[in-house]
Coordinates of C-alpha atoms in Angstrom, one line a residue:
X1 CA -72.1 9.3 -19.9
X2 CA -68.2 8.9 -21.3
X3 CA -66.9 6.3 -18.9
X4 CA -68.1 2.9 -19.6
X5 CA -68.7 0.2 -17.0
X6 CA -66.4 -2.5 -17.2
X7 CA -67.3 -6.3 -15.4
X8 CA -67.1 -6.4 -11.9
X9 CA -66.7 -10.2 -10.4
X10 CA -69.1 -10.8 -7.9
X11 CA -72.2 -8.6 -9.8
X12 CA -75.0 -10.2 -10.3
X13 CA -76.5 -10.2 -13.5
X14 CA -78.4 -6.9 -15.6
X15 CA -82.1 -6.5 -16.2
X16 CA -82.1 -8.7 -18.8
X17 CA -80.4 -10.6 -22.2
X18 CA -79.8 -8.4 -24.9
X19 CA -80.9 -9.5 -28.5
X20 CA -78.0 -10.8 -30.3
X21 CA -77.3 -8.6 -33.2
X22 CA -78.7 -10.0 -36.8
X23 CA -75.6 -9.9 -39.1
X24 CA -75.3 -8.1 -42.7
X25 CA -75.6 -10.7 -45.0
X26 CA -72.8 -8.8 -47.4
X27 CA -70.6 -9.0 -44.8
X28 CA -70.9 -13.2 -44.2
X29 CA -70.6 -12.9 -47.6
X30 CA -67.1 -11.1 -47.5
X31 CA -66.3 -12.8 -44.6
X32 CA -67.2 -16.0 -43.4
X33 CA -65.7 -16.6 -40.4
X34 CA -64.9 -13.0 -39.0
X35 CA -62.7 -12.8 -35.7
X36 CA -63.7 -11.7 -32.7
X37 CA -62.3 -8.2 -31.2
X38 CA -60.1 -9.7 -28.2
X39 CA -61.1 -8.1 -25.3
X40 CA -58.3 -5.5 -24.1
X41 CA -57.3 -2.8 -21.1
X42 CA -59.3 -3.7 -18.3
X43 CA -61.9 -5.8 -19.4
X44 CA -58.6 -8.2 -20.4
X45 CA -57.2 -8.1 -17.3
X46 CA -61.2 -8.8 -15.6
X47 CA -61.4 -11.7 -17.7
X48 CA -58.0 -12.7 -16.7
X49 CA -59.1 -12.0 -12.5
X50 CA -62.2 -13.8 -13.6
X51 CA -61.1 -17.2 -15.1
X52 CA -58.0 -17.5 -12.3
X53 CA -55.8 -17.5 -15.4
X54 CA -52.5 -18.1 -13.4
X55 CA -49.2 -15.5 -14.7
X56 CA -46.3 -17.8 -16.2
X57 CA -43.3 -16.2 -18.8
X58 CA -42.7 -18.8 -21.2
X59 CA -38.9 -19.9 -20.6
X60 CA -38.6 -18.6 -16.7
X61 CA -40.0 -20.9 -14.8
X62 CA -39.5 -19.5 -11.8
X63 CA -42.2 -16.6 -12.5
X64 CA -44.9 -19.0 -11.6
X65 CA -43.4 -20.5 -8.6
X66 CA -42.8 -16.8 -7.4
X67 CA -46.6 -15.3 -8.3
X68 CA -49.4 -18.4 -8.2
X69 CA -50.2 -18.2 -4.5
X70 CA -50.7 -14.6 -4.1
X71 CA -51.7 -13.9 -7.3
X72 CA -54.8 -16.9 -6.5
X73 CA -55.3 -14.8 -3.1
X74 CA -55.5 -11.1 -4.8
X75 CA -57.8 -12.7 -7.6
X76 CA -60.1 -14.0 -4.6
X77 CA -60.2 -11.2 -2.8
X78 CA -61.3 -8.9 -5.7
X79 CA -63.6 -11.9 -7.0
X80 CA -64.7 -11.4 -2.9
X81 CA -65.3 -7.7 -3.0
X82 CA -62.6 -7.2 -0.2
X83 CA -60.5 -4.4 -3.2
X84 CA -59.0 -3.0 -0.1
X85 CA -56.9 -6.3 1.1
X86 CA -56.5 -6.6 -3.1
X87 CA -55.2 -3.3 -2.9
X88 CA -52.7 -4.2 0.0
X89 CA -51.6 -7.5 -1.3
X90 CA -51.4 -6.3 -4.9
X91 CA -48.5 -3.3 -4.3
X92 CA -46.4 -6.0 -1.6
X93 CA -46.0 -8.6 -4.3
X94 CA -45.5 -6.1 -7.0
X95 CA -42.5 -4.7 -5.0
X96 CA -41.1 -8.6 -4.3
X97 CA -41.7 -10.0 -7.4
X98 CA -39.5 -6.2 -8.7
X99 CA -36.6 -6.9 -6.5
X100 CA -36.6 -10.4 -8.1
X101 CA -37.8 -10.3 -11.5
X102 CA -37.0 -6.4 -12.2
X103 CA -39.6 -4.1 -12.9
X104 CA -40.1 -4.8 -16.4
X105 CA -40.1 -8.3 -17.0
X106 CA -43.4 -9.5 -17.9
X107 CA -44.9 -11.1 -15.1
X108 CA -44.5 -7.9 -12.9
X109 CA -46.0 -5.6 -15.8
X110 CA -49.2 -8.2 -15.8
X111 CA -49.1 -7.4 -12.1
X112 CA -48.9 -3.8 -12.4
X113 CA -52.0 -4.1 -15.4
X114 CA -53.9 -6.2 -11.8
X115 CA -52.8 -3.2 -10.1
X116 CA -54.4 -0.7 -11.9
X117 CA -57.2 -2.4 -12.3
X118 CA -57.9 -2.8 -8.8
X119 CA -57.1 0.7 -8.3
X120 CA -60.5 1.1 -11.0
X121 CA -62.6 -0.7 -8.8
X122 CA -61.4 0.9 -6.0
X123 CA -62.5 4.3 -7.2
X124 CA -59.4 6.0 -7.8
X125 CA -59.0 6.6 -11.5
X126 CA -56.2 9.3 -11.2
X127 CA -53.8 6.0 -10.3
X128 CA -55.0 4.0 -12.5
X129 CA -54.7 6.1 -15.5
X130 CA -51.0 6.9 -14.5
X131 CA -49.9 3.5 -13.9
X132 CA -52.1 1.7 -16.9
X133 CA -50.3 5.3 -18.9
X134 CA -46.4 3.9 -16.9
X135 CA -47.3 0.6 -18.6
X136 CA -47.6 1.5 -22.1
X137 CA -44.6 3.4 -22.3
X138 CA -42.9 -0.1 -20.8
X139 CA -44.7 -2.2 -22.9
X140 CA -43.7 0.4 -25.9
X141 CA -40.3 0.5 -25.2
X142 CA -40.2 -3.8 -25.7
X143 CA -41.6 -4.0 -28.9
X144 CA -45.5 -5.3 -28.0
X145 CA -47.6 -2.8 -30.2
X146 CA -51.0 -5.1 -28.6
X147 CA -49.6 -4.5 -25.0
X148 CA -49.0 -0.9 -25.1
X149 CA -52.4 -0.4 -26.7
X150 CA -54.5 -2.6 -24.2
X151 CA -52.3 -0.5 -21.3
X152 CA -53.9 2.5 -23.5
X153 CA -57.0 1.3 -23.8
X154 CA -57.2 1.2 -19.6
X155 CA -55.7 4.5 -19.1
X156 CA -58.8 5.6 -21.4
X157 CA -61.2 3.9 -19.6
X158 CA -59.9 5.6 -16.2
X159 CA -59.4 8.8 -17.8
X160 CA -63.2 8.8 -18.6
X161 CA -63.8 8.4 -14.7
X162 CA -62.3 12.2 -14.1
X163 CA -65.0 14.0 -13.7
X164 CA -62.6 17.5 -13.7
X165 CA -62.5 18.6 -16.6
X166 CA -59.6 20.7 -16.3
X167 CA -57.5 17.4 -14.7
X168 CA -59.0 16.0 -17.5
X169 CA -57.6 17.6 -20.1
X170 CA -54.1 17.7 -18.2
X171 CA -54.4 13.9 -18.4
X172 CA -55.9 13.7 -21.9
X173 CA -53.3 15.3 -23.5
X174 CA -50.9 13.0 -22.2
X175 CA -52.6 9.8 -23.4
X176 CA -53.5 11.0 -26.6
X177 CA -50.0 11.9 -27.6
X178 CA -48.9 8.9 -27.1
X179 CA -51.9 6.6 -28.1
X180 CA -51.5 8.8 -31.4
X181 CA -47.7 7.9 -31.5
X182 CA -48.8 4.4 -31.2
X183 CA -51.5 4.6 -34.2
X184 CA -48.7 6.3 -36.1
X185 CA -46.6 3.4 -36.1
X186 CA -49.4 0.6 -37.2
X187 CA -50.6 -2.3 -35.6
X188 CA -54.0 -2.7 -33.4
X189 CA -53.8 1.4 -32.3
X190 CA -54.0 2.3 -36.0
X191 CA -56.7 -0.6 -36.9
X192 CA -59.2 0.8 -34.2
X193 CA -58.5 4.3 -34.8
X194 CA -62.1 5.6 -34.1
X195 CA -61.0 5.1 -30.3
X196 CA -58.8 7.3 -30.9
X197 CA -60.9 9.6 -32.3
X198 CA -63.5 9.2 -29.7
X199 CA -61.0 9.7 -27.1
X200 CA -60.1 13.3 -29.0
X201 CA -63.9 14.3 -28.7
X202 CA -63.9 14.2 -25.5
X203 CA -61.1 16.4 -25.0
X204 CA -63.6 19.2 -27.6
X205 CA -65.7 18.4 -24.6
X206 CA -63.5 19.0 -21.6
X207 CA -62.3 22.2 -23.4
X208 CA -66.1 23.2 -24.1
X209 CA -66.7 22.7 -19.9
X210 CA -63.4 23.8 -18.9
X211 CA -64.3 27.6 -20.5
X212 CA -67.6 27.3 -19.2
X213 CA -66.3 27.0 -15.5

């Protein structure tokens, strides 16, 4: 399957624990303290929701006071499974915060990430995709390569949930195009080039499915 399941607040444990991978001795010798892969995209947003991570931009004390209460309410609604209520509150909070702080303020961008994640949970991968890809462009303009790559990964997750091959190809062209530009500039997108290759491979599968139709 193309889509990979994400952590959903309130979901119970799986059928059983998975065995821990045994590290390769040669790899440990070369890198005795390997760094864990950071959570990116919707995975990072889900971790923030589950951990009630507060919003707050360094040097901008007004942002937490403005957003802490509505974000806590949004997170609580998501954890309780009230996705429609969370989506409505998130949309209204983004609109209010954009008017007060500006549409590309760092905390507004984080709110928009939360809105995209909620859209994904609500079964609207198309909206989640467009929101995430727009965020990737905003973060790229701000010179935030890590943030832009995280948003591209979110867009890719939503894209893999789009089942129509023709629509998938249309969306995939925009996604792979931006992803390729990020990778060519170096940074995390270039360090995890296999993720981009996986997206390109899906484009090939979508092309075959579209032709078969």
